[in-house]
PDB file of C-alpha atoms in Angstrom:
ATOM      1  CA  MET A1052       0.394  -0.017   0.111  1.00 51.00           C
ATOM      2  CA  LYS A1053       1.118   3.109  -1.163  1.00 53.00           C
ATOM      3  CA  LYS A1054       1.329   5.703   1.605  1.00 53.00           C
ATOM      4  CA  LYS A1055       0.758   9.175   1.926  1.00 59.00           C
ATOM      5  CA  ALA A1056       2.900  12.329   1.992  1.00 63.00           C
ATOM      6  CA  PHE A1057       2.826  15.248   3.587  1.00 62.00           C
ATOM      7  CA  THR A1058       2.138  17.860   0.940  1.00 78.00           C
ATOM      8  CA  LEU A1059       4.295  21.844   1.692  1.00 70.00           C
ATOM      9  CA  ALA A1060       1.466  23.393   2.588  1.00 69.00           C
ATOM     10  CA  GLU A1061       1.012  21.084   5.610  1.00 63.00           C
ATOM     11  CA  VAL A1062       4.129  20.544   6.738  1.00 60.00           C
ATOM     12  CA  LEU A1063       4.479  25.269   6.277  1.00 68.00           C
ATOM     13  CA  VAL A1064       1.162  24.516   8.849  1.00 67.00           C
ATOM     14  CA  VAL A1065       3.412  22.739  10.905  1.00 60.00           C
ATOM     15  CA  ILE A1066       5.678  24.760  10.892  1.00 67.00           C
ATOM     16  CA  ALA A1067       3.480  27.969  11.827  1.00 65.00           C
ATOM     17  CA  LEU A1068       1.991  26.740  14.567  1.00 67.00           C
ATOM     18  CA  VAL A1069       5.498  25.444  16.317  1.00 53.00           C
ATOM     19  CA  GLY A1070       6.577  28.580  15.792  1.00 54.00           C
ATOM     20  CA  PHE A1071       3.038  30.419  17.574  1.00 52.00           C
ATOM     21  CA  LEU A1072       3.645  28.303  20.391  1.00 49.00           C
ATOM     22  CA  PHE A1073       7.143  28.763  21.011  1.00 45.00           C
ATOM     23  CA  THR A1074       6.439  32.247  20.865  1.00 47.00           C
ATOM     24  CA  LEU A1075       4.087  31.985  23.501  1.00 46.00           C
ATOM     25  CA  THR A1076       6.198  30.112  26.090  1.00 42.00           C
ATOM     26  CA  LEU A1077       9.492  31.714  25.299  1.00 34.00           C
ATOM     27  CA  PRO A1078       9.026  35.049  27.408  1.00 43.00           C
ATOM     28  CA  ASN A1079       7.876  32.587  30.382  1.00 44.00           C
ATOM     29  CA  LEU A1080      11.290  30.379  29.530  1.00 36.00           C
ATOM     30  CA  VAL A1081      13.367  33.311  29.865  1.00 38.00           C
ATOM     31  CA  GLN A1082      11.521  35.014  32.775  1.00 45.00           C
ATOM     32  CA  LYS A1083      12.063  32.379  34.726  1.00 46.00           C
ATOM     33  CA  GLN A1084      15.889  31.819  33.826  1.00 45.00           C
ATOM     34  CA  GLY A1085      16.683  35.352  34.589  1.00 62.00           C
ATOM     35  CA  SER A1086      14.871  35.167  37.482  1.00 90.00           C
ATOM     36  CA  GLN A1087      16.772  32.287  38.998  1.00 96.00           C
ATOM     37  CA  LYS A1088      19.867  34.002  37.703  1.00 97.00           C
ATOM     38  CA  TYR A1089      19.009  37.058  39.824  1.00 98.00           C
ATOM     39  CA  ILE A1090      18.132  35.196  43.024  1.00 98.00           C
ATOM     40  CA  GLU A1091      21.256  33.501  43.206  1.00 98.00           C
ATOM     41  CA  ALA A1092      23.134  36.295  42.974  1.00 98.00           C
ATOM     42  CA  ALA A1093      21.172  37.879  45.798  1.00 98.00           C
ATOM     43  CA  GLN A1094      21.497  34.924  47.734  1.00 98.00           C
ATOM     44  CA  THR A1095      25.576  35.222  46.650  1.00 98.00           C
ATOM     45  CA  ALA A1096      25.063  38.900  47.668  1.00 98.00           C
ATOM     46  CA  GLN A1097      24.097  38.389  50.899  1.00 98.00           C
ATOM     47  CA  LYS A1098      26.395  35.827  52.481  1.00 98.00           C
ATOM     48  CA  LYS A1099      29.429  37.251  51.005  1.00 98.00           C
ATOM     49  CA  LEU A1100      27.873  40.728  52.834  1.00 98.00           C
ATOM     50  CA  GLN A1101      26.741  39.336  56.164  1.00 98.00           C
ATOM     51  CA  THR A1102      30.701  37.485  56.355  1.00 98.00           C
ATOM     52  CA  ALA A1103      32.065  40.268  55.544  1.00 98.00           C
ATOM     53  CA  PHE A1104      29.881  42.091  58.889  1.00 98.00           C
ATOM     54  CA  ASP A1105      30.391  39.087  61.335  1.00 98.00           C
ATOM     55  CA  GLU A1106      33.947  38.922  59.933  1.00 98.00           C
ATOM     56  CA  THR A1107      34.434  42.578  61.219  1.00 98.00           C
ATOM     57  CA  ALA A1108      32.112  42.717  64.341  1.00 98.00           C
ATOM     58  CA  LYS A1109      34.500  39.906  66.054  1.00 97.00           C
ATOM     59  CA  VAL A1110      37.523  42.413  65.448  1.00 96.00           C
ATOM     60  CA  ASN A1111      35.197  45.384  67.281  1.00 96.00           C
ATOM     61  CA  ASN A1112      33.896  43.524  70.441  1.00 95.00           C
ATOM     62  CA  ASN A1113      31.318  42.113  68.818  1.00 95.00           C
ATOM     63  CA  LYS A1114      29.335  45.950  68.508  1.00 95.00           C
ATOM     64  CA  TYR A1115      27.021  47.087  65.910  1.00 96.00           C
ATOM     65  CA  PRO A1116      28.246  48.960  62.854  1.00 97.00           C
ATOM     66  CA  LEU A1117      27.282  52.587  64.226  1.00 95.00           C
ATOM     67  CA  ASP A1118      29.335  51.348  67.378  1.00 95.00           C
ATOM     68  CA  TRP A1119      32.832  50.374  66.050  1.00 97.00           C
ATOM     69  CA  LYS A1120      35.084  52.867  66.826  1.00 95.00           C
ATOM     70  CA  ASN A1121      36.452  54.191  62.990  1.00 97.00           C
ATOM     71  CA  VAL A1122      32.373  54.601  62.895  1.00 97.00           C
ATOM     72  CA  ARG A1123      32.257  56.332  65.885  1.00 95.00           C
ATOM     73  CA  THR A1124      34.981  58.772  65.493  1.00 95.00           C
ATOM     74  CA  SER A1125      33.756  59.766  61.659  1.00 97.00           C
ATOM     75  CA  SER A1126      31.245  62.358  60.590  1.00 96.00           C
ATOM     76  CA  ASN A1127      30.439  60.071  57.851  1.00 97.00           C
ATOM     77  CA  LYS A1128      28.595  57.178  59.045  1.00 97.00           C
ATOM     78  CA  SER A1129      28.047  54.742  55.665  1.00 97.00           C
ATOM     79  CA  GLU A1130      30.949  55.715  54.512  1.00 98.00           C
ATOM     80  CA  ALA A1131      33.077  54.695  57.527  1.00 98.00           C
ATOM     81  CA  ILE A1132      31.031  51.483  57.683  1.00 98.00           C
ATOM     82  CA  ILE A1133      31.915  50.413  53.720  1.00 98.00           C
ATOM     83  CA  LYS A1134      35.321  51.440  54.377  1.00 98.00           C
ATOM     84  CA  GLU A1135      35.479  48.666  57.570  1.00 98.00           C
ATOM     85  CA  ILE A1136      33.321  45.885  55.567  1.00 98.00           C
ATOM     86  CA  GLY A1137      35.894  46.639  52.779  1.00 97.00           C
ATOM     87  CA  LYS A1138      38.334  45.199  54.213  1.00 95.00           C
ATOM     88  CA  LYS A1139      36.654  41.563  53.495  1.00 97.00           C
ATOM     89  CA  LEU A1140      34.315  42.399  50.009  1.00 97.00           C
ATOM     90  CA  GLN A1141      36.068  42.442  46.922  1.00 96.00           C
ATOM     91  CA  ILE A1142      35.081  45.861  45.366  1.00 97.00           C
ATOM     92  CA  MET A1143      36.041  46.851  41.885  1.00 97.00           C
ATOM     93  CA  SER A1144      34.868  50.549  42.706  1.00 98.00           C
ATOM     94  CA  TYR A1145      34.208  53.207  45.167  1.00 98.00           C
ATOM     95  CA  CYS A1146      31.858  55.751  43.917  1.00 98.00           C
ATOM     96  CA  GLY A1147      31.535  57.413  47.034  1.00 97.00           C
ATOM     97  CA  ASN A1148      28.628  59.879  47.377  1.00 97.00           C
ATOM     98  CA  SER A1149      27.497  59.650  43.953  1.00 97.00           C
ATOM     99  CA  TYR A1150      25.935  56.733  42.260  1.00 97.00           C
ATOM    100  CA  LYS A1151      27.581  57.431  38.976  1.00 97.00           C
ATOM    101  CA  GLY A1152      29.499  54.609  38.093  1.00 97.00           C
ATOM    102  CA  CYS A1153      28.248  52.069  40.128  1.00 98.00           C
ATOM    103  CA  PHE A1154      24.957  51.800  39.949  1.00 98.00           C
ATOM    104  CA  ALA A1155      22.148  52.881  36.482  1.00 98.00           C
ATOM    105  CA  PRO A1156      20.372  56.411  36.552  1.00 96.00           C
ATOM    106  CA  ASN A1157      17.099  55.238  36.162  1.00 97.00           C
ATOM    107  CA  TYR A1158      15.715  52.358  38.597  1.00 98.00           C
ATOM    108  CA  ARG A1159      11.132  51.023  37.956  1.00 97.00           C
ATOM    109  CA  THR A1160       9.568  49.973  40.647  1.00 97.00           C
ATOM    110  CA  LEU A1161       8.080  46.537  40.404  1.00 97.00           C
ATOM    111  CA  ASN A1162       4.755  47.693  38.688  1.00 95.00           C
ATOM    112  CA  GLY A1163       7.171  49.758  36.432  1.00 95.00           C
ATOM    113  CA  VAL A1164       6.625  53.158  38.095  1.00 94.00           C
ATOM    114  CA  LYS A1165      10.283  55.075  37.874  1.00 96.00           C
ATOM    115  CA  THR A1166      11.388  55.592  41.052  1.00 96.00           C
ATOM    116  CA  ASN A1167      14.277  57.423  43.071  1.00 96.00           C
ATOM    117  CA  VAL A1168      14.857  55.151  45.936  1.00 96.00           C
ATOM    118  CA  ILE A1169      18.275  54.219  45.039  1.00 97.00           C
ATOM    119  CA  THR A1170      20.102  57.802  44.517  1.00 96.00           C
ATOM    120  CA  ASP A1171      17.337  59.789  47.770  1.00 95.00           C
ATOM    121  CA  ASN A1172      18.649  59.299  51.433  1.00 91.00           C
ATOM    122  CA  MET A1173      16.814  56.956  53.890  1.00 87.00           C
ATOM    123  CA  ASP A1174      13.491  58.632  55.443  1.00 80.00           C
ATOM    124  CA  PRO A1175      14.494  58.789  59.006  1.00 74.00           C
ATOM    125  CA  TYR A1176      13.487  55.988  61.512  1.00 70.00           C
ATOM    126  CA  ARG A1177      10.062  56.654  63.250  1.00 64.00           C
ATOM    127  CA  LYS A1178      11.064  53.676  66.363  1.00 64.00           C
ATOM    128  CA  THR A1179      13.795  54.492  68.335  1.00 61.00           C
ATOM    129  CA  ILE A1180      15.278  53.175  71.365  1.00 57.00           C
ATOM    130  CA  ASP A1181      17.640  55.687  74.406  1.00 54.00           C
ATOM    131  CA  ILE A1182      21.075  56.033  73.146  1.00 52.00           C
ATOM    132  CA  GLU A1183      21.978  56.597  76.896  1.00 47.00           C
ATOM    133  CA  THR A1184      22.222  52.718  77.526  1.00 47.00           C
ATOM    134  CA  TYR A1185      25.014  52.416  74.783  1.00 55.00           C
ATOM    135  CA  GLU A1186      28.724  51.794  77.286  1.00 59.00           C
ATOM    136  CA  GLU A1187      31.209  49.248  76.700  1.00 61.00           C
ATOM    137  CA  GLU A1188      33.411  48.240  80.162  1.00 57.00           C
ATOM    138  CA  VAL A1189      36.829  49.149  80.445  1.00 55.00           C
ATOM    139  CA  SER A1190      39.950  47.691  81.645  1.00 53.00           C
ATOM    140  CA  GLN A1191      41.689  48.996  84.701  1.00 49.00           C
ATOM    141  CA  GLU A1192      45.733  49.492  84.646  1.00 48.00           C
ATOM    142  CA  GLN A1193      47.482  46.698  86.088  1.00 44.00           C
ATOM    143  CA  THR A1194      49.370  48.181  88.863  1.00 41.00           C
ATOM    144  CA  SER A1195      51.463  45.593  89.294  1.00 42.00           C
ATOM    145  CA  ASP A1196      54.864  43.971  87.502  1.00 46.00           C
ATOM    146  CA  GLU A1197      54.438  41.277  88.353  1.00 43.00           C
ATOM    147  CA  TYR A1198      51.292  38.580  87.212  1.00 42.00           C
ATOM    148  CA  SER A1199      50.110  36.122  89.874  1.00 46.00           C
ATOM    149  CA  ASP A1200      46.913  34.419  91.540  1.00 51.00           C
ATOM    150  CA  SER A1201      46.376  37.288  93.796  1.00 49.00           C
ATOM    151  CA  SER A1202      46.604  40.044  91.215  1.00 50.00           C
ATOM    152  CA  TYR A1203      44.091  38.578  89.455  1.00 47.00           C
ATOM    153  CA  GLU A1204      42.039  37.408  92.544  1.00 55.00           C
ATOM    154  CA  ASN A1205      42.317  41.126  93.594  1.00 57.00           C
ATOM    155  CA  GLU A1206      41.571  42.739  90.201  1.00 59.00           C
ATOM    156  CA  GLU A1207      38.504  45.971  90.737  1.00 62.00           C
ATOM    157  CA  PRO A1208      35.853  45.150  88.364  1.00 62.00           C
ATOM    158  CA  LYS A1209      35.552  46.967  85.204  1.00 61.00           C
ATOM    159  CA  LYS A1210      34.540  50.428  84.266  1.00 67.00           C
ATOM    160  CA  LYS A1211      31.396  50.786  82.310  1.00 67.00           C
ATOM    161  CA  GLU A1212      31.670  54.138  79.412  1.00 69.00           C
ATOM    162  CA  LYS A1213      29.447  56.026  77.887  1.00 77.00           C
ATOM    163  CA  LEU A1214      30.878  55.812  74.414  1.00 80.00           C
ATOM    164  CA  GLU A1215      31.399  59.065  72.488  1.00 86.00           C
ATOM    165  CA  TYR A1216      30.199  59.291  68.905  1.00 90.00           C
ATOM    166  CA  GLU A1217      31.220  62.147  66.092  1.00 93.00           C
ATOM    167  CA  LYS A1218      28.470  64.163  64.789  1.00 93.00           C
ATOM    168  CA  ALA A1219      26.759  62.439  61.406  1.00 92.00           C
ATOM    169  CA  GLU A1220      27.068  65.334  59.142  1.00 91.00           C
ATOM    170  CA  PRO A1221      25.600  64.546  56.673  1.00 88.00           C
ATOM    171  CA  GLU A1222      23.256  63.367  58.961  1.00 90.00           C
ATOM    172  CA  PHE A1223      21.412  60.776  56.172  1.00 94.00           C
ATOM    173  CA  SER A1224      24.328  59.218  53.898  1.00 96.00           C
ATOM    174  CA  SER A1225      24.639  57.096  51.421  1.00 97.00           C
ATOM    175  CA  THR A1226      27.941  55.885  49.759  1.00 98.00           C
ATOM    176  CA  TYR A1227      28.333  53.687  46.750  1.00 98.00           C
ATOM    177  CA  ILE A1228      30.526  50.599  45.555  1.00 98.00           C
ATOM    178  CA  SER A1229      30.818  47.994  42.457  1.00 98.00           C
ATOM    179  CA  MET A1230      31.589  44.437  43.335  1.00 98.00           C
ATOM    180  CA  LEU A1231      34.068  42.245  41.016  1.00 97.00           C
ATOM    181  CA  ASP A1232      31.149  40.202  40.560  1.00 95.00           C
ATOM    182  CA  GLY A1233      29.485  43.050  38.484  1.00 96.00           C
ATOM    183  CA  GLY A1234      26.740  43.804  41.406  1.00 98.00           C
ATOM    184  CA  SER A1235      26.723  47.196  42.624  1.00 98.00           C
ATOM    185  CA  VAL A1236      25.842  48.040  46.866  1.00 98.00           C
ATOM    186  CA  VAL A1237      24.631  51.001  48.356  1.00 98.00           C
ATOM    187  CA  ILE A1238      24.754  51.490  52.164  1.00 98.00           C
ATOM    188  CA  LYS A1239      22.240  54.232  53.786  1.00 97.00           C
ATOM    189  CA  THR A1240      22.000  55.639  57.173  1.00 96.00           C
ATOM    190  CA  SER A1241      20.322  58.619  59.480  1.00 92.00           C
ATOM    191  CA  SER A1242      21.789  58.959  62.854  1.00 89.00           C
ATOM    192  CA  ALA A1243      25.118  58.884  64.708  1.00 91.00           C
ATOM    193  CA  HIS A1244      23.496  55.869  66.231  1.00 90.00           C
ATOM    194  CA  CYS A1245      22.257  52.222  65.805  1.00 91.00           C
ATOM    195  CA  ASN A1246      19.285  53.928  67.635  1.00 87.00           C
ATOM    196  CA  GLY A1247      16.666  52.152  65.598  1.00 90.00           C
ATOM    197  CA  ILE A1248      14.030  49.099  66.302  1.00 93.00           C
ATOM    198  CA  ILE A1249      12.286  47.896  63.071  1.00 95.00           C
ATOM    199  CA  PRO A1250       8.845  47.536  63.035  1.00 93.00           C
ATOM    200  CA  ALA A1251       7.429  44.383  63.099  1.00 95.00           C
ATOM    201  CA  THR A1252       4.103  42.753  63.798  1.00 94.00           C
ATOM    202  CA  ASP A1253       5.874  39.811  65.521  1.00 94.00           C
ATOM    203  CA  PRO A1254       7.310  40.673  69.340  1.00 94.00           C
ATOM    204  CA  LEU A1255      11.003  40.556  68.480  1.00 94.00           C
ATOM    205  CA  GLU A1256      12.601  43.940  68.849  1.00 92.00           C
ATOM    206  CA  ARG A1257      14.902  43.840  65.931  1.00 95.00           C
ATOM    207  CA  PRO A1258      17.582  46.537  65.753  1.00 95.00           C
ATOM    208  CA  PHE A1259      18.133  48.597  62.834  1.00 95.00           C
ATOM    209  CA  CYS A1260      21.399  50.526  61.932  1.00 95.00           C
ATOM    210  CA  GLY A1261      20.778  51.125  58.143  1.00 96.00           C
ATOM    211  CA  VAL A1262      19.641  50.098  55.132  1.00 97.00           C
ATOM    212  CA  ILE A1263      21.937  48.057  51.919  1.00 98.00           C
ATOM    213  CA  TYR A1264      20.277  48.002  48.564  1.00 98.00           C
ATOM    214  CA  VAL A1265      22.077  45.044  45.590  1.00 98.00           C
ATOM    215  CA  ASP A1266      22.080  45.073  42.496  1.00 98.00           C
ATOM    216  CA  VAL A1267      22.566  42.423  41.675  1.00 98.00           C
ATOM    217  CA  ASN A1268      24.109  43.024  37.958  1.00 98.00           C
ATOM    218  CA  GLY A1269      24.959  47.219  38.730  1.00 98.00           C
ATOM    219  CA  PRO A1270      23.282  49.411  35.973  1.00 97.00           C
ATOM    220  CA  SER A1271      22.552  46.981  33.706  1.00 97.00           C
ATOM    221  CA  ILE A1272      18.638  46.020  32.708  1.00 97.00           C
ATOM    222  CA  PRO A1273      15.941  45.397  34.037  1.00 98.00           C
ATOM    223  CA  ASN A1274      16.814  47.866  36.933  1.00 98.00           C
ATOM    224  CA  MET A1275      13.556  46.985  38.534  1.00 98.00           C
ATOM    225  CA  LEU A1276      12.949  46.545  42.218  1.00 98.00           C
ATOM    226  CA  GLY A1277      12.384  42.699  43.200  1.00 98.00           C
ATOM    227  CA  VAL A1278      13.317  41.500  40.264  1.00 98.00           C
ATOM    228  CA  ASP A1279      17.715  42.621  40.221  1.00 98.00           C
ATOM    229  CA  VAL A1280      17.209  44.845  42.960  1.00 98.00           C
ATOM    230  CA  PHE A1281      17.193  43.858  46.329  1.00 98.00           C
ATOM    231  CA  GLY A1282      16.539  46.214  49.973  1.00 98.00           C
ATOM    232  CA  PHE A1283      18.042  44.750  52.918  1.00 98.00           C
ATOM    233  CA  TYR A1284      18.080  45.969  56.422  1.00 98.00           C
ATOM    234  CA  LEU A1285      21.120  46.326  58.563  1.00 97.00           C
ATOM    235  CA  SER A1286      19.652  44.668  61.313  1.00 97.00           C
ATOM    236  CA  GLY A1287      22.825  45.743  64.146  1.00 96.00           C
ATOM    237  CA  ASN A1288      25.540  42.781  62.114  1.00 98.00           C
ATOM    238  CA  THR A1289      22.978  41.175  60.529  1.00 98.00           C
ATOM    239  CA  VAL A1290      21.629  41.607  56.872  1.00 98.00           C
ATOM    240  CA  LEU A1291      18.297  40.784  57.072  1.00 98.00           C
ATOM    241  CA  PRO A1292      15.962  40.904  53.454  1.00 98.00           C
ATOM    242  CA  MET A1293      13.105  43.455  53.348  1.00 98.00           C
ATOM    243  CA  GLY A1294       9.431  41.816  53.488  1.00 98.00           C
ATOM    244  CA  PHE A1295      10.509  39.190  55.774  1.00 98.00           C
ATOM    245  CA  TYR A1296       7.719  36.939  57.843  1.00 97.00           C
ATOM    246  CA  GLY A1297       6.165  39.867  60.362  1.00 96.00           C
ATOM    247  CA  ASP A1298       7.984  43.076  59.030  1.00 97.00           C
ATOM    248  CA  ASP A1299       5.267  45.660  58.798  1.00 95.00           C
ATOM    249  CA  PHE A1300       6.812  46.855  55.268  1.00 95.00           C
ATOM    250  CA  SER A1301       5.298  43.617  53.938  1.00 96.00           C
ATOM    251  CA  PHE A1302       5.042  41.932  51.431  1.00 97.00           C
ATOM    252  CA  ASP A1303       1.379  41.833  50.711  1.00 96.00           C
ATOM    253  CA  TYR A1304       1.902  45.864  50.168  1.00 95.00           C
ATOM    254  CA  ASN A1305       4.806  46.530  49.264  1.00 96.00           C
ATOM    255  CA  CYS A1306       5.492  43.578  46.289  1.00 97.00           C
ATOM    256  CA  LEU A1307       2.659  44.164  43.887  1.00 96.00           C
ATOM    257  CA  ARG A1308       2.920  43.546  40.216  1.00 94.00           C
ATOM    258  CA  GLU A1309      -0.335  45.542  39.837  1.00 90.00           C
ATOM    259  CA  VAL A1310      -1.292  48.858  42.248  1.00 86.00           C
ATOM    260  CA  PRO A1311      -3.360  51.511  41.397  1.00 77.00           C
ATOM    261  CA  LYS A1312      -1.086  54.440  43.020  1.00 76.00           C
ATOM    262  CA  ALA A1313       2.653  55.095  43.322  1.00 73.00           C
ATOM    263  CA  ASP A1314       4.741  54.174  45.161  1.00 88.00           C
ATOM    264  CA  LYS A1315       8.616  54.211  44.856  1.00 94.00           C
ATOM    265  CA  TYR A1316       9.482  51.520  47.536  1.00 96.00           C
ATOM    266  CA  ASN A1317       6.921  48.793  45.734  1.00 97.00           C
ATOM    267  CA  GLY A1318       9.397  45.914  45.175  1.00 98.00           C
ATOM    268  CA  LEU A1319      11.987  45.705  47.548  1.00 98.00           C
ATOM    269  CA  ALA A1320       9.367  43.734  50.215  1.00 98.00           C
ATOM    270  CA  CYS A1321       9.873  41.035  47.953  1.00 98.00           C
ATOM    271  CA  SER A1322      13.904  40.745  48.326  1.00 98.00           C
ATOM    272  CA  ALA A1323      13.209  37.921  52.012  1.00 98.00           C
ATOM    273  CA  TRP A1324      10.735  35.907  49.825  1.00 98.00           C
ATOM    274  CA  ALA A1325      13.033  35.838  46.502  1.00 98.00           C
ATOM    275  CA  ILE A1326      15.900  34.693  48.814  1.00 98.00           C
ATOM    276  CA  LYS A1327      13.691  31.919  51.282  1.00 97.00           C
ATOM    277  CA  ASN A1328      11.497  30.680  48.836  1.00 97.00           C
ATOM    278  CA  LYS A1329      14.023  30.447  45.503  1.00 97.00           C
ATOM    279  CA  ASN A1330      11.239  32.059  42.986  1.00 97.00           C
ATOM    280  CA  MET A1331       9.905  35.159  41.689  1.00 98.00           C
ATOM    281  CA  ASP A1332       5.908  34.064  40.920  1.00 97.00           C
ATOM    282  CA  TYR A1333       4.890  37.917  42.468  1.00 97.00           C
ATOM    283  CA  ARG A1334       6.099  38.606  38.516  1.00 96.00           C
ATOM    284  CA  LYS A1335       2.940  36.576  37.429  1.00 95.00           C
ATOM    285  CA  CYS A1336       0.579  36.501  39.950  1.00 95.00           C
ATOM    286  CA  GLN A1337      -0.716  38.995  43.360  1.00 93.00           C
ATOM    287  CA  ALA A1338       0.979  38.976  46.591  1.00 95.00           C
ATOM    288  CA  GLY A1339      -1.616  39.183  49.277  1.00 92.00           C
ATOM    289  CA  SER A1340      -4.150  37.284  47.445  1.00 90.00           C
ATOM    290  CA  ARG A1341      -2.566  34.026  45.093  1.00 91.00           C
ATOM    291  CA  LEU A1342       0.548  34.480  46.875  1.00 96.00           C
ATOM    292  CA  THR A1343       1.006  34.638  51.105  1.00 95.00           C
ATOM    293  CA  TRP A1344       3.763  33.506  53.623  1.00 96.00           C
ATOM    294  CA  ALA A1345       1.187  31.697  55.532  1.00 92.00           C
ATOM    295  CA  GLY A1346       0.039  30.317  51.966  1.00 92.00           C
ATOM    296  CA  SER A1347       0.822  29.498  48.981  1.00 94.00           C
ATOM    297  CA  ILE A1348       4.518  30.421  47.595  1.00 94.00           C
ATOM    298  CA  ARG A1349       3.992  29.125  44.289  1.00 96.00           C
ATOM    299  CA  CYS A1350       1.097  30.292  41.780  1.00 94.00           C
ATOM    300  CA  ASP A1351       0.401  27.220  40.249  1.00 88.00           C
ATOM    301  CA  VAL A1352      -0.240  25.660  43.876  1.00 77.00           C
ATOM    302  CA  PRO A1353      -3.507  25.970  45.448  1.00 70.00           C
ATOM    303  CA  PRO A1354      -3.607  27.296  48.871  1.00 61.00           C
ATOM    304  CA  PRO A1355      -3.003  24.387  52.157  1.00 59.00           C
ATOM    305  CA  LYS A1356      -6.575  23.633  52.872  1.00 62.00           C
ATOM    306  CA  LYS A1357      -7.631  24.737  56.631  1.00 54.00           C
TER     307      LYS A1357
END
């Protein structure tokens, strides 16, 4: 029996259909691959910064960054912090108080609105603690030339002295750097002290010393909050991603792909979600309704039954 061959027209129709289906799936594939690349870069950046703060704090008696001696005695607090942790980082370029050369000139929120959050000074923190509690122990001078058991037994208790701080000038400061791996980092401070507390819905008190913004691929596009730009609190010596479960700056209201009103911070609260859950499904379905910390963490997974 003679087999029927495909006609040229049929072959062209099949090719056209395959091409059409490919154009439908390609954007999602590209977005998924790009998202994973940015997430992995954000995780790496957080680990590098955390290691730098841990190691620098260790040689500063585990004090908070703004209590480190070289930071306390400097008027530019963000610059002094960068100089201290920079000894532990692979910095390529130091751009000082200007974003030029380290960050792109234009950024967008997750819903596509132009934002100046990278170049603006950080807002003053509304919840603070009493700075009078900032003291350190100072050892008494050893009066005896000989070290014996009796000298240790009779050693006077250590005194506590209040730390001295250089006034922050400017009060609000930002210092920009670019890294050898292609990413860019800015540290922003608004005080001479680590005297803030991050507002949260849980009972934990998390210290606040400033904010850190990381553009994982530097000036290269897309330059979008929550996509290649991530926000972190400098909480004591902890690099804490914004939008964590319990953060008052919540994922449900500050990581929205569709919002009626422009908010220059929209997208930064996606940071904890992307790093912890290892996805950017908030780019496909709405945070706070389809995606929640206590519910579904993927768009295609139904919420757990109550």
